[in-house]
Coordinates of C-alpha atoms in Angstrom, one line a residue:
X1 CA -46.2 34.6 6.5
X2 CA -44.1 36.6 3.8
X3 CA -46.2 38.4 0.7
X4 CA -46.8 35.4 -0.9
X5 CA -48.2 33.8 1.9
X6 CA -45.3 31.8 2.3
X7 CA -45.4 30.5 6.0
X8 CA -42.4 31.5 8.3
X9 CA -41.7 29.6 11.6
X10 CA -39.0 31.1 13.8
X11 CA -37.3 29.6 16.8
X12 CA -34.7 32.0 19.0
X13 CA -31.5 30.7 19.4
X14 CA -29.5 32.6 22.2
X15 CA -26.4 29.8 22.3
X16 CA -24.4 31.2 19.5
X17 CA -24.4 34.6 17.5
X18 CA -25.6 32.4 14.6
X19 CA -28.7 32.4 11.8
X20 CA -29.9 29.1 10.3
X21 CA -32.8 29.5 7.7
X22 CA -33.9 26.6 6.0
X23 CA -36.0 26.6 3.0
X24 CA -38.4 23.8 2.2
X25 CA -39.8 22.6 -1.5
X26 CA -42.2 20.2 -2.5
X27 CA -39.6 17.9 -4.5
X28 CA -39.0 14.6 -3.3
X29 CA -38.6 10.9 -4.4
X30 CA -42.4 10.7 -4.3
X31 CA -42.5 13.1 -7.5
X32 CA -40.1 11.0 -9.7
X33 CA -41.2 10.0 -13.2
X34 CA -41.4 6.4 -13.7
X35 CA -38.2 4.5 -14.4
X36 CA -36.6 7.6 -12.8
X37 CA -35.9 6.5 -9.5
X38 CA -32.9 8.9 -8.3
X39 CA -33.8 11.9 -10.1
X40 CA -34.5 14.3 -7.3
X41 CA -31.5 12.8 -5.6
X42 CA -29.3 13.4 -8.6
X43 CA -30.7 17.2 -9.3
X44 CA -30.2 18.0 -5.6
X45 CA -26.0 16.6 -5.9
X46 CA -25.9 19.1 -9.3
X47 CA -27.4 22.1 -7.3
X48 CA -24.4 21.4 -4.8
X49 CA -22.3 22.0 -7.5
X50 CA -21.4 25.2 -10.3
X51 CA -24.3 28.5 -10.1
X52 CA -25.0 30.7 -13.1
X53 CA -22.4 33.1 -11.4
X54 CA -19.6 30.6 -9.9
X55 CA -17.6 27.5 -10.4
X56 CA -18.4 25.0 -7.4
X57 CA -14.8 26.1 -6.1
X58 CA -15.6 29.6 -6.6
X59 CA -18.9 29.2 -4.6
X60 CA -17.0 27.3 -1.8
X61 CA -14.6 30.2 -1.5
X62 CA -17.4 32.8 -1.0
X63 CA -19.2 30.8 1.6
X64 CA -15.5 30.4 3.1
X65 CA -14.9 34.0 3.5
X66 CA -18.0 34.5 5.7
X67 CA -17.7 31.3 7.3
X68 CA -21.0 30.3 6.3
X69 CA -22.6 26.9 4.6
X70 CA -25.2 26.2 2.4
X71 CA -26.7 22.3 2.1
X72 CA -29.1 21.0 -0.1
X73 CA -31.0 17.7 1.2
X74 CA -33.5 15.7 -0.5
X75 CA -36.0 13.0 1.0
X76 CA -39.1 11.2 0.1
X77 CA -41.8 14.5 -0.2
X78 CA -39.7 17.7 -0.1
X79 CA -36.2 19.1 -0.7
X80 CA -34.5 21.9 1.6
X81 CA -32.0 24.6 1.3
X82 CA -30.1 25.1 4.5
X83 CA -27.9 28.4 5.2
X84 CA -25.9 28.6 8.5
X85 CA -24.0 31.8 9.1
X86 CA -22.9 34.4 11.7
X87 CA -25.6 36.9 12.1
X88 CA -23.3 39.7 11.2
X89 CA -22.7 38.5 7.9
X90 CA -26.3 37.5 7.0
X91 CA -26.7 39.6 3.8
X92 CA -24.0 38.3 2.0
X93 CA -25.0 34.7 2.9
X94 CA -28.4 34.5 2.0
X95 CA -27.3 36.2 -1.6
X96 CA -25.3 32.8 -1.6
X97 CA -28.1 30.9 -0.7
X98 CA -30.3 32.1 -3.3
X99 CA -27.7 31.6 -5.6
X100 CA -27.7 27.9 -4.5
X101 CA -31.3 27.5 -4.6
X102 CA -32.2 29.6 -7.4
X103 CA -29.6 29.5 -9.8
X104 CA -27.9 26.0 -10.2
X105 CA -26.1 25.9 -13.8
X106 CA -26.9 21.9 -14.6
X107 CA -23.5 22.1 -16.6
X108 CA -22.6 19.1 -18.4
X109 CA -19.6 18.0 -17.4
X110 CA -21.1 17.9 -13.4
X111 CA -23.5 15.7 -14.9
X112 CA -21.6 13.1 -16.7
X113 CA -19.6 13.1 -13.5
X114 CA -22.2 12.7 -11.0
X115 CA -24.4 10.5 -12.1
X116 CA -21.5 7.9 -13.0
X117 CA -20.4 8.4 -9.2
X118 CA -23.9 7.5 -8.5
X119 CA -24.1 4.5 -10.4
X120 CA -20.7 3.3 -9.1
X121 CA -22.4 4.1 -5.7
X122 CA -25.2 2.3 -6.2
X123 CA -23.3 -0.8 -7.4
X124 CA -21.2 -1.1 -4.6
X125 CA -24.1 -0.4 -2.2
X126 CA -25.8 -3.4 -4.4
X127 CA -22.8 -5.6 -3.0
X128 CA -24.2 -4.9 0.9
X129 CA -26.6 -7.5 2.4
X130 CA -28.3 -4.4 4.0
X131 CA -28.7 -2.4 0.8
X132 CA -30.3 -5.2 -0.9
X133 CA -32.3 -5.6 2.4
X134 CA -33.7 -2.2 2.1
X135 CA -34.8 -2.3 -1.5
X136 CA -36.4 -5.8 -0.9
X137 CA -38.5 -4.9 1.9
X138 CA -39.4 -1.4 0.2
X139 CA -40.5 -3.3 -3.1
X140 CA -42.2 -6.2 -1.0
X141 CA -44.1 -3.4 1.1
X142 CA -44.9 -0.6 -1.7
X143 CA -45.0 -2.5 -4.9
X144 CA -41.7 -3.2 -6.6
X145 CA -42.4 -0.1 -9.0
X146 CA -43.5 2.4 -6.2
X147 CA -42.0 5.8 -6.1
X148 CA -41.0 5.3 -2.5
X149 CA -40.0 1.5 -3.0
X150 CA -36.8 2.5 -4.5
X151 CA -33.4 3.4 -2.8
X152 CA -33.2 7.3 -2.3
X153 CA -30.8 7.4 -5.1
X154 CA -32.4 5.3 -7.2
X155 CA -31.2 2.0 -8.9
X156 CA -28.1 1.5 -11.7
X157 CA -30.4 1.0 -14.3
X158 CA -32.9 3.6 -13.4
X159 CA -29.9 6.6 -13.0
X160 CA -28.2 5.4 -16.1
X161 CA -31.5 6.3 -17.8
X162 CA -31.9 9.7 -16.5
X163 CA -30.4 12.9 -19.2
X164 CA -29.7 16.0 -18.4
X165 CA -32.5 17.6 -19.8
X166 CA -34.7 15.2 -17.1
X167 CA -32.9 17.0 -14.7
X168 CA -33.3 20.8 -16.0
X169 CA -36.9 20.5 -16.3
X170 CA -37.7 18.3 -13.1
X171 CA -36.0 20.9 -11.5
X172 CA -37.8 23.8 -13.8
X173 CA -41.2 22.3 -12.6
X174 CA -40.6 22.5 -8.9
X175 CA -38.1 25.1 -8.2
X176 CA -39.1 27.8 -7.3
X177 CA -43.0 27.4 -7.6
X178 CA -42.9 24.7 -5.1
X179 CA -41.7 26.6 -2.0
X180 CA -43.7 25.3 1.1
X181 CA -42.4 27.1 4.0
X182 CA -39.1 28.6 5.6
X183 CA -38.0 28.1 9.1
X184 CA -35.6 30.1 11.1
X185 CA -33.4 29.8 14.1
X186 CA -31.8 32.9 14.6
X187 CA -31.2 35.6 17.7
X188 CA -32.6 38.5 15.4
X189 CA -35.7 40.6 16.1
X190 CA -38.8 40.0 13.7
X191 CA -38.4 42.6 11.3
X192 CA -34.6 41.9 11.0
X193 CA -35.7 38.1 10.1
X194 CA -38.8 38.9 7.6
X195 CA -36.5 41.7 5.9
X196 CA -33.6 38.7 5.4
X197 CA -36.1 37.1 3.6
X198 CA -37.1 39.1 0.7
X199 CA -35.7 37.1 -1.9
X200 CA -38.2 34.5 -1.2
X201 CA -40.8 36.8 -0.8
X202 CA -40.5 37.9 -4.3
X203 CA -41.2 34.3 -5.7
X204 CA -43.7 33.0 -7.3
X205 CA -45.3 30.3 -5.7
X206 CA -47.9 28.1 -6.3
X207 CA -49.2 24.6 -4.6
X208 CA -47.8 21.5 -5.8
X209 CA -50.3 18.9 -6.8
X210 CA -49.9 15.0 -6.2
X211 CA -52.2 12.3 -7.8
X212 CA -52.9 10.2 -4.6
X213 CA -51.3 7.1 -4.8
X214 CA -53.9 4.9 -3.0
X215 CA -53.0 2.8 0.2
X216 CA -50.3 -0.5 0.1
X217 CA -50.8 -3.8 -1.3
X218 CA -52.6 -5.8 1.6
X219 CA -50.7 -8.3 3.0
X220 CA -52.4 -11.9 3.8
X221 CA -50.4 -14.5 5.6
X222 CA -46.4 -14.6 5.7
X223 CA -44.3 -14.7 2.6
X224 CA -40.8 -15.3 2.6
X225 CA -39.0 -13.5 0.0
X226 CA -35.4 -14.8 -0.2
X227 CA -32.5 -12.6 -2.1
X228 CA -29.7 -14.7 -2.7
X229 CA -26.1 -13.3 -1.6
X230 CA -23.4 -15.6 -2.2
X231 CA -20.8 -16.4 0.3
X232 CA -22.6 -13.7 2.7
X233 CA -21.4 -14.1 6.5
X234 CA -24.3 -12.9 8.2
X235 CA -28.0 -12.9 7.0
X236 CA -30.1 -9.4 6.6
X237 CA -33.4 -10.3 8.3
X238 CA -35.9 -7.6 7.9
X239 CA -40.0 -8.1 8.2
X240 CA -42.8 -5.4 7.2
X241 CA -46.5 -5.0 7.3
X242 CA -48.7 -1.5 6.1
X243 CA -49.4 0.2 8.9
X244 CA -50.7 3.8 10.1
X245 CA -49.3 7.0 8.7
X246 CA -47.7 9.8 10.6
X247 CA -50.3 11.6 13.3
X248 CA -48.3 13.4 16.2
X249 CA -51.2 13.3 18.7
X250 CA -53.0 10.1 17.8
X251 CA -52.5 6.6 17.3
X252 CA -49.5 6.7 15.3
X253 CA -47.8 8.5 18.7
X254 CA -49.1 6.0 20.9
X255 CA -47.8 3.1 18.6
X256 CA -44.8 4.0 19.1
X257 CA -44.8 4.2 23.1
X258 CA -46.0 1.1 22.7
X259 CA -43.3 -0.3 20.5
X260 CA -40.9 0.9 23.1
X261 CA -40.3 -2.3 25.0
X262 CA -41.2 -4.4 21.5
X263 CA -38.0 -3.3 19.7
X264 CA -37.6 0.0 20.4
X265 CA -34.9 0.5 22.8
X266 CA -31.7 -1.4 23.6
X267 CA -33.4 -2.7 26.5
X268 CA -36.4 -4.4 24.5
X269 CA -37.5 -7.8 24.3
X270 CA -36.5 -8.5 20.7
X271 CA -33.0 -7.1 21.2
X272 CA -32.7 -8.7 24.8
X273 CA -33.7 -12.0 23.1
X274 CA -31.5 -12.0 19.9
X275 CA -28.7 -10.5 20.8
X276 CA -28.3 -10.9 24.8
X277 CA -29.7 -14.6 25.2
X278 CA -29.4 -16.3 21.9
X279 CA -26.0 -14.5 20.7
X280 CA -27.5 -14.1 17.0
X281 CA -26.9 -10.5 16.2
X282 CA -25.3 -7.2 17.7
X283 CA -28.8 -5.5 17.4
X284 CA -32.2 -6.0 16.6
X285 CA -35.1 -3.8 16.8
X286 CA -38.5 -2.6 15.7
X287 CA -40.9 0.2 15.0
X288 CA -43.5 2.2 13.2
X289 CA -42.9 4.3 10.1
X290 CA -45.3 6.9 9.4
X291 CA -45.5 9.6 6.2
X292 CA -48.2 11.7 5.2
X293 CA -49.7 9.0 3.1
X294 CA -48.6 5.8 4.4
X295 CA -47.0 4.0 7.1
X296 CA -45.8 0.3 8.4
X297 CA -44.5 -1.3 10.9
X298 CA -41.2 -3.9 10.9
X299 CA -38.4 -5.8 12.3
X300 CA -34.8 -5.6 11.2
X301 CA -31.5 -7.3 12.3
X302 CA -28.2 -8.5 10.6
X303 CA -28.0 -11.8 12.1
X304 CA -25.4 -14.9 12.3
X305 CA -25.9 -17.2 9.1
X306 CA -26.2 -20.2 11.2
X307 CA -29.1 -18.6 13.0
X308 CA -31.1 -17.1 10.2
X309 CA -34.2 -19.3 10.0
X310 CA -33.8 -19.8 14.4
X311 CA -34.1 -15.5 14.1
X312 CA -36.8 -15.7 11.9
X313 CA -38.7 -17.8 14.5
X314 CA -37.9 -15.9 17.7
X315 CA -38.7 -12.4 16.2
X316 CA -42.3 -14.5 15.4
X317 CA -42.8 -15.6 18.7
X318 CA -42.1 -11.8 20.1
X319 CA -44.4 -10.8 17.9
X320 CA -46.9 -13.0 18.9
X321 CA -46.5 -12.7 22.6
X322 CA -46.6 -8.8 22.7
X323 CA -49.4 -9.0 20.8
X324 CA -51.1 -11.3 23.2
X325 CA -50.0 -10.0 26.5
X326 CA -48.4 -6.6 25.7
X327 CA -45.7 -4.9 28.4
X328 CA -45.8 -5.6 31.7
X329 CA -46.0 -2.7 34.7
X330 CA -42.5 -2.3 35.1
X331 CA -42.0 -1.9 31.4
X332 CA -44.6 0.4 30.8
X333 CA -43.1 2.5 34.0
X334 CA -39.5 2.1 32.2
X335 CA -40.7 3.7 29.1
X336 CA -42.7 6.3 30.8
X337 CA -39.6 7.4 32.5
X338 CA -37.1 6.7 29.5
X339 CA -39.2 8.5 27.1
X340 CA -40.1 11.4 29.4
X341 CA -36.3 12.0 29.9
X342 CA -35.2 11.6 26.2
X343 CA -37.7 13.9 24.9
X344 CA -36.5 16.9 27.6
X345 CA -33.2 16.8 25.7
X346 CA -34.1 16.3 22.5
X347 CA -34.4 20.1 21.0
X348 CA -31.1 21.7 22.6
X349 CA -29.1 22.4 19.1
X350 CA -30.4 25.1 16.6
X351 CA -30.5 22.4 14.4
X352 CA -32.7 20.0 16.2
X353 CA -34.9 23.1 16.8
X354 CA -35.2 23.5 13.2
X355 CA -36.0 19.9 13.1
X356 CA -39.0 20.4 15.3
X357 CA -40.0 23.2 13.0
X358 CA -40.0 21.6 10.0
X359 CA -42.6 18.9 11.5
X360 CA -44.7 21.4 12.8
X361 CA -45.0 23.0 9.2
X362 CA -44.8 19.8 7.3
X363 CA -47.9 18.3 9.0
X364 CA -49.8 21.7 10.1
X365 CA -49.1 20.8 14.2
X366 CA -49.9 23.5 16.6
X367 CA -47.1 25.0 18.0
X368 CA -47.2 23.1 21.9
X369 CA -47.5 19.6 20.4
X370 CA -44.4 18.2 22.3
X371 CA -46.0 19.5 25.3
X372 CA -49.4 17.6 24.1
X373 CA -47.2 14.7 23.8
X374 CA -45.5 14.8 27.3
X375 CA -49.3 15.1 28.2
X376 CA -50.4 11.8 26.2
X377 CA -47.3 10.1 28.1
X378 CA -48.4 10.6 31.2
X379 CA -52.0 10.0 30.5
X380 CA -52.4 6.9 28.6
X381 CA -52.7 3.7 30.5
X382 CA -51.0 0.6 30.1
X383 CA -54.5 -1.5 28.7
X384 CA -54.8 1.4 26.2
X385 CA -51.3 1.0 25.1
X386 CA -51.5 -2.8 24.7
X387 CA -54.8 -3.0 23.1
X388 CA -53.3 -1.1 20.5
X389 CA -50.2 -3.4 19.9
X390 CA -52.6 -5.7 19.8
X391 CA -55.0 -4.8 17.3
X392 CA -51.6 -3.0 15.0
X393 CA -48.9 -5.4 15.0
X394 CA -50.0 -8.3 13.1
X395 CA -47.9 -11.1 13.0
X396 CA -49.7 -13.7 10.9
X397 CA -50.1 -11.0 8.1
X398 CA -46.7 -9.7 6.9
X399 CA -43.8 -10.3 4.5
X400 CA -40.4 -11.7 5.8
X401 CA -37.4 -10.7 3.5
X402 CA -33.8 -12.9 4.2
X403 CA -30.4 -11.8 2.1
X404 CA -28.1 -14.4 2.7
X405 CA -26.4 -17.3 1.3
X406 CA -29.3 -19.1 0.0
X407 CA -27.7 -22.4 -0.8
X408 CA -26.2 -22.7 2.8
X409 CA -30.1 -21.5 3.9
X410 CA -32.6 -23.0 1.7
X411 CA -33.2 -26.6 4.0
X412 CA -33.5 -24.4 7.1
X413 CA -35.9 -21.7 5.3
X414 CA -37.9 -24.2 3.8
X415 CA -38.3 -26.0 7.2
X416 CA -40.1 -22.7 8.7
X417 CA -43.2 -24.0 6.2
X418 CA -43.9 -20.5 5.1
X419 CA -44.2 -20.1 1.4
X420 CA -40.6 -18.9 -0.1
X421 CA -40.3 -16.3 -3.2
X422 CA -37.3 -15.4 -4.6
X423 CA -36.2 -11.4 -5.5
X424 CA -33.6 -10.0 -7.6
X425 CA -31.0 -7.8 -6.1
X426 CA -32.5 -5.0 -7.8
X427 CA -36.2 -6.3 -5.7
X428 CA -38.2 -7.7 -8.6
X429 CA -39.5 -11.0 -8.0
X430 CA -38.1 -14.2 -10.4
X431 CA -40.5 -15.9 -11.6

């Protein structure tokens, strides 16, 4: 760790004479104030523009001269600033990385331009069934005003309400105070890496506090949520139910193994049924999605308009059959060999290695957790996985979202005999 107790995790990169350094800050969607969804995304977009020392064009030129890149990305819980440079230009590149992270200009001109581009993009995304379905299913799963229920870029109405002062004060609350760790992929001695990070070592940091948000709304029974998309040629189908949060070495990891044959691979039951057998879709999948605080299980597919209700019925049948019977011996053997091969090739590039380190840091995992996962894969028997699937997947308690042409679909959806509610294009219930 650095002198300010910031953890540094490094992995050797012998493939190329390059260094990749990623600094993570606790600033994400989860931290956005009520009514300001999209603030993190807007802030990070502005951090990619002018700095206090150079215009955006001058900054790009300085990077080009040394063949380096600096990117800023945000997610639900963190914002990362990532540098990629040739080892011989590390000093110059580091000063550009620090400038990008710590000296954004946040000019009125950049703000107005990025804000209006963001709103235009959101209006366009709102026209796609997939965009509407993503917001709708999260709204139902988390509750319509939960910070994680919104699209990463917010809604047109929430972005409209963001002022430049909101961006400045939001950034100041988290940068640089909430630096949480640094990951490095480099073919350099440890002393050189630590020397390069002295700018970060000099920062005053404090631990970020987040008031807990307790669990997800309970789901009892099945409910169908319909978002009308007039003239839609196909329908977006999503299901969701609360489930377990991320755990690299426990039931969450095993749940991923259990789901593999249900909807986690091209040859899965749900995909073979809806795509290969019925021709309803180009692809359907299911999976567990767990984070630091919350988790869910869901199914997603874009289906032919004529097969919307039939697709819902088939998905429910597959979920019921799988929770009752689980995978058979052949599926179990296939899953173990396919996941074993996939994982062996997963961390070949510097970017992938950094992702692995980020995971270790984010969840405080043992350094050899991938080896431990490989052992769990070898040692967990079929009955254990099947009984876990039976416990975690609950076909009788779930939300089903359909985005499609309601006038065309109404009759067949009513025939499913599942209570129907209606959502507007922003994911709020229409009374």
